[in-house]
Coordinates of C-alpha atoms in Angstrom, one line a residue:
M1190 CA 0.0 0.0 0.0
H1191 CA 2.8 2.5 0.9
E1192 CA 5.2 1.3 -1.8
Q1193 CA 3.7 3.8 -4.2
Y1194 CA 5.4 6.6 -2.4
F1195 CA 8.9 5.4 -3.4
S1196 CA 8.2 6.4 -7.0
I1197 CA 7.2 9.9 -6.1
V1198 CA 10.7 11.4 -5.6
T1199 CA 9.6 15.0 -6.0
I1200 CA 7.8 15.0 -2.7
P1201 CA 9.7 15.2 0.6
A1202 CA 9.2 12.6 3.3
G1203 CA 7.6 15.1 5.6
E1204 CA 4.9 15.8 3.1
I1205 CA 4.3 12.1 2.6
L1206 CA 3.9 11.7 6.4
K1207 CA 1.4 14.6 6.3
R1208 CA -0.6 12.8 3.6
I1209 CA -0.5 9.5 5.5
L1210 CA -1.7 11.2 8.7
S1211 CA -4.5 12.8 6.8
K1212 CA -5.6 9.5 5.2
M1213 CA -5.6 7.9 8.6
N1214 CA -7.4 10.9 10.2
L1215 CA -4.6 11.3 12.7
S1216 CA -3.2 14.6 14.0
Q1217 CA 0.4 15.4 14.5
R1218 CA -0.2 15.5 18.2
Q1219 CA -1.8 12.0 18.2
L1220 CA 1.2 10.6 16.3
A1221 CA 3.6 12.3 18.8
V1222 CA 1.8 10.6 21.7
M1223 CA 1.9 7.3 19.9
I1224 CA 5.7 7.4 19.5
N1225 CA 6.5 9.3 22.7
E1226 CA 7.8 12.4 20.8
L1227 CA 7.2 16.1 21.3
P1228 CA 4.5 17.4 18.9
P1229 CA 6.8 20.3 17.6
R1230 CA 9.2 17.6 16.4
I1231 CA 6.6 16.0 14.2
N1232 CA 5.8 19.4 12.8
D1233 CA 9.5 20.1 12.1
L1234 CA 9.7 16.8 10.2
I1235 CA 6.5 17.6 8.2
F1236 CA 7.7 21.1 7.2
W1237 CA 11.3 20.0 6.5
K1238 CA 12.9 21.9 9.4
K1239 CA 14.4 18.6 10.7
R1240 CA 15.4 15.4 9.0
F1241 CA 14.1 11.9 9.8
T1242 CA 16.5 9.8 11.7
P1243 CA 16.5 6.0 11.2
G1244 CA 15.1 5.5 14.7
Q1245 CA 12.2 8.0 14.2
S1246 CA 11.4 6.3 10.9
L1247 CA 11.2 2.9 12.6
E1248 CA 9.0 4.3 15.4
M1249 CA 6.6 6.0 13.0
E1250 CA 6.3 3.0 10.8
K1251 CA 5.5 0.8 13.8
A1252 CA 2.9 3.3 15.0
L1253 CA 1.3 3.8 11.6
G1254 CA 1.3 0.1 10.6
I1255 CA 3.8 0.6 7.8
E1256 CA 5.5 -2.7 7.1
I1257 CA 8.5 -1.2 5.2
S1258 CA 11.6 -0.9 7.3
G1259 CA 13.1 2.6 7.1
F1260 CA 10.2 3.9 5.1
F1261 CA 10.4 7.6 5.9
Y1262 CA 14.2 7.5 6.0
K1263 CA 14.3 5.9 2.5
I1264 CA 11.7 8.4 1.1
Q1265 CA 13.9 11.2 2.5
A1266 CA 17.0 9.7 0.8
N1267 CA 15.2 9.3 -2.5
H1268 CA 14.1 13.0 -2.3
D1269 CA 17.6 14.1 -1.5
I1270 CA 19.0 12.2 -4.5
Y1271 CA 16.3 13.9 -6.7
L1272 CA 17.2 17.3 -5.4
A1273 CA 20.9 16.6 -6.1
Q1274 CA 20.1 15.5 -9.6
C1275 CA 18.1 18.7 -10.2
K1276 CA 21.0 20.8 -8.9
E1277 CA 23.4 19.0 -11.2
Q1278 CA 21.1 19.5 -14.2
L1279 CA 21.0 23.2 -13.6
K1280 CA 24.8 23.3 -13.9
H1281 CA 24.5 21.9 -17.5
R1282 CA 23.7 25.1 -19.4
P1283 CA 25.3 27.6 -21.7
D1284 CA 26.7 30.9 -20.6
L1285 CA 23.5 32.8 -19.7
S1286 CA 25.1 36.2 -20.2
L1287 CA 25.0 35.5 -24.0
F1288 CA 21.2 35.6 -24.0
R1289 CA 19.0 38.6 -23.9
K1290 CA 16.2 38.3 -21.3
A1291 CA 13.7 39.3 -24.1
I1292 CA 14.1 35.9 -25.7
F1293 CA 13.0 34.1 -22.6
W1294 CA 10.6 36.7 -21.4
D1295 CA 8.2 34.1 -19.9
V1296 CA 10.6 31.9 -17.9
D1297 CA 13.2 32.2 -15.2
L1298 CA 16.5 31.5 -17.0
D1299 CA 18.2 30.5 -13.7
H1300 CA 15.7 27.6 -13.3
L1301 CA 15.3 26.6 -16.9
D1302 CA 16.3 22.9 -17.5
W1303 CA 18.3 23.0 -20.7
N1304 CA 18.0 19.3 -21.2
V1305 CA 14.3 18.8 -20.7
N1306 CA 13.4 21.9 -22.7
E1307 CA 15.9 21.5 -25.4
K1308 CA 13.5 21.5 -28.4
W1309 CA 11.6 24.5 -27.1
I1310 CA 14.8 26.5 -26.4
I1311 CA 16.3 25.8 -29.8
Q1312 CA 13.1 26.8 -31.5
R1313 CA 12.7 29.9 -29.4
V1314 CA 16.3 31.1 -30.2
F1315 CA 16.0 30.4 -33.9
E1316 CA 12.8 32.4 -34.0
Y1317 CA 13.8 35.3 -31.8
G1318 CA 17.5 35.2 -31.3
N1319 CA 20.3 37.2 -32.8
E1320 CA 23.5 35.9 -34.3
K1321 CA 25.4 35.6 -31.0
E1322 CA 22.5 33.7 -29.3
I1323 CA 22.0 31.3 -32.3
E1324 CA 25.7 30.6 -32.4
A1325 CA 25.7 29.9 -28.6
I1326 CA 22.9 27.4 -29.0
I1327 CA 24.7 25.6 -31.8
R1328 CA 27.9 25.4 -29.8
F1329 CA 26.0 24.2 -26.7
Y1330 CA 23.8 21.5 -28.3
G1331 CA 25.7 20.8 -31.5
K1332 CA 24.6 21.1 -35.1
N1333 CA 23.0 17.6 -35.2
I1334 CA 20.8 18.1 -32.2
V1335 CA 19.8 21.6 -33.3
S1336 CA 19.0 20.4 -36.8
A1337 CA 17.0 17.4 -35.6
S1338 CA 15.0 19.6 -33.1
L1339 CA 14.2 22.2 -35.7
A1340 CA 13.2 19.5 -38.3
S1341 CA 10.5 18.3 -35.8
V1342 CA 8.9 21.7 -35.4
K1343 CA 5.3 21.6 -36.7
T1344 CA 4.1 25.2 -36.2
R1345 CA 4.1 27.8 -38.9
W1346 CA 4.4 30.5 -36.2
N1347 CA 7.4 32.7 -37.1
S1348 CA 8.5 30.0 -39.6
D1349 CA 9.9 32.6 -42.0
R1350 CA 12.4 33.9 -39.4
R1351 CA 13.2 30.3 -38.3
M1352 CA 13.8 29.1 -41.8
H1353 CA 16.0 32.1 -42.6
N1354 CA 18.1 31.3 -39.6
I1355 CA 18.3 27.6 -40.4
S1356 CA 19.5 28.4 -43.8
K1357 CA 22.0 31.0 -42.6
Y1358 CA 23.5 29.2 -39.5
L1359 CA 23.1 25.6 -40.3
Q1360 CA 23.8 25.8 -44.1
L1361 CA 20.8 23.6 -44.8
G1362 CA 18.4 24.1 -47.6
Q1363 CA 14.8 25.0 -46.7
H1364 CA 13.6 21.9 -48.5
T1365 CA 15.0 19.9 -45.6
F1366 CA 12.5 21.4 -43.3
K1367 CA 8.7 21.3 -43.7
T1368 CA 6.5 24.1 -42.3

């Protein structure tokens, strides 16, 4: 029953404890009494002010009838790994000083995932970017990835500008791309 929470790495262990308590119709205070803990400590765990210890995890599992040893501690570790991966992905990006904020007017550049949003970023730069920005994108992703991403664009929106830049910077004929 609780195994499903292991696949939800984006949610911290405290939030999962809060959900379980809600489903069981238990208050933080009731859980604290069940495991002989101070109620503020439970609140600190739920709101991520304190981290679960292995002992706390075992006590809570026993009190809540969770039969997975180290459940909350493992959930916490999975979430920590997820956060570390997110932090690492944010490092993999081009020099942001090369891009005008006007191109990415609708997003926070500091939190943009340049891997997940690759196709959208390439399209946006080829439709609105200047020479320096387009060349930075080609250097960052490489011609093959840029060409493949642009070849899959289906929209006719700003296609004249996009096609002009494809022809100019990728030296590919417009017949290669359909709009």
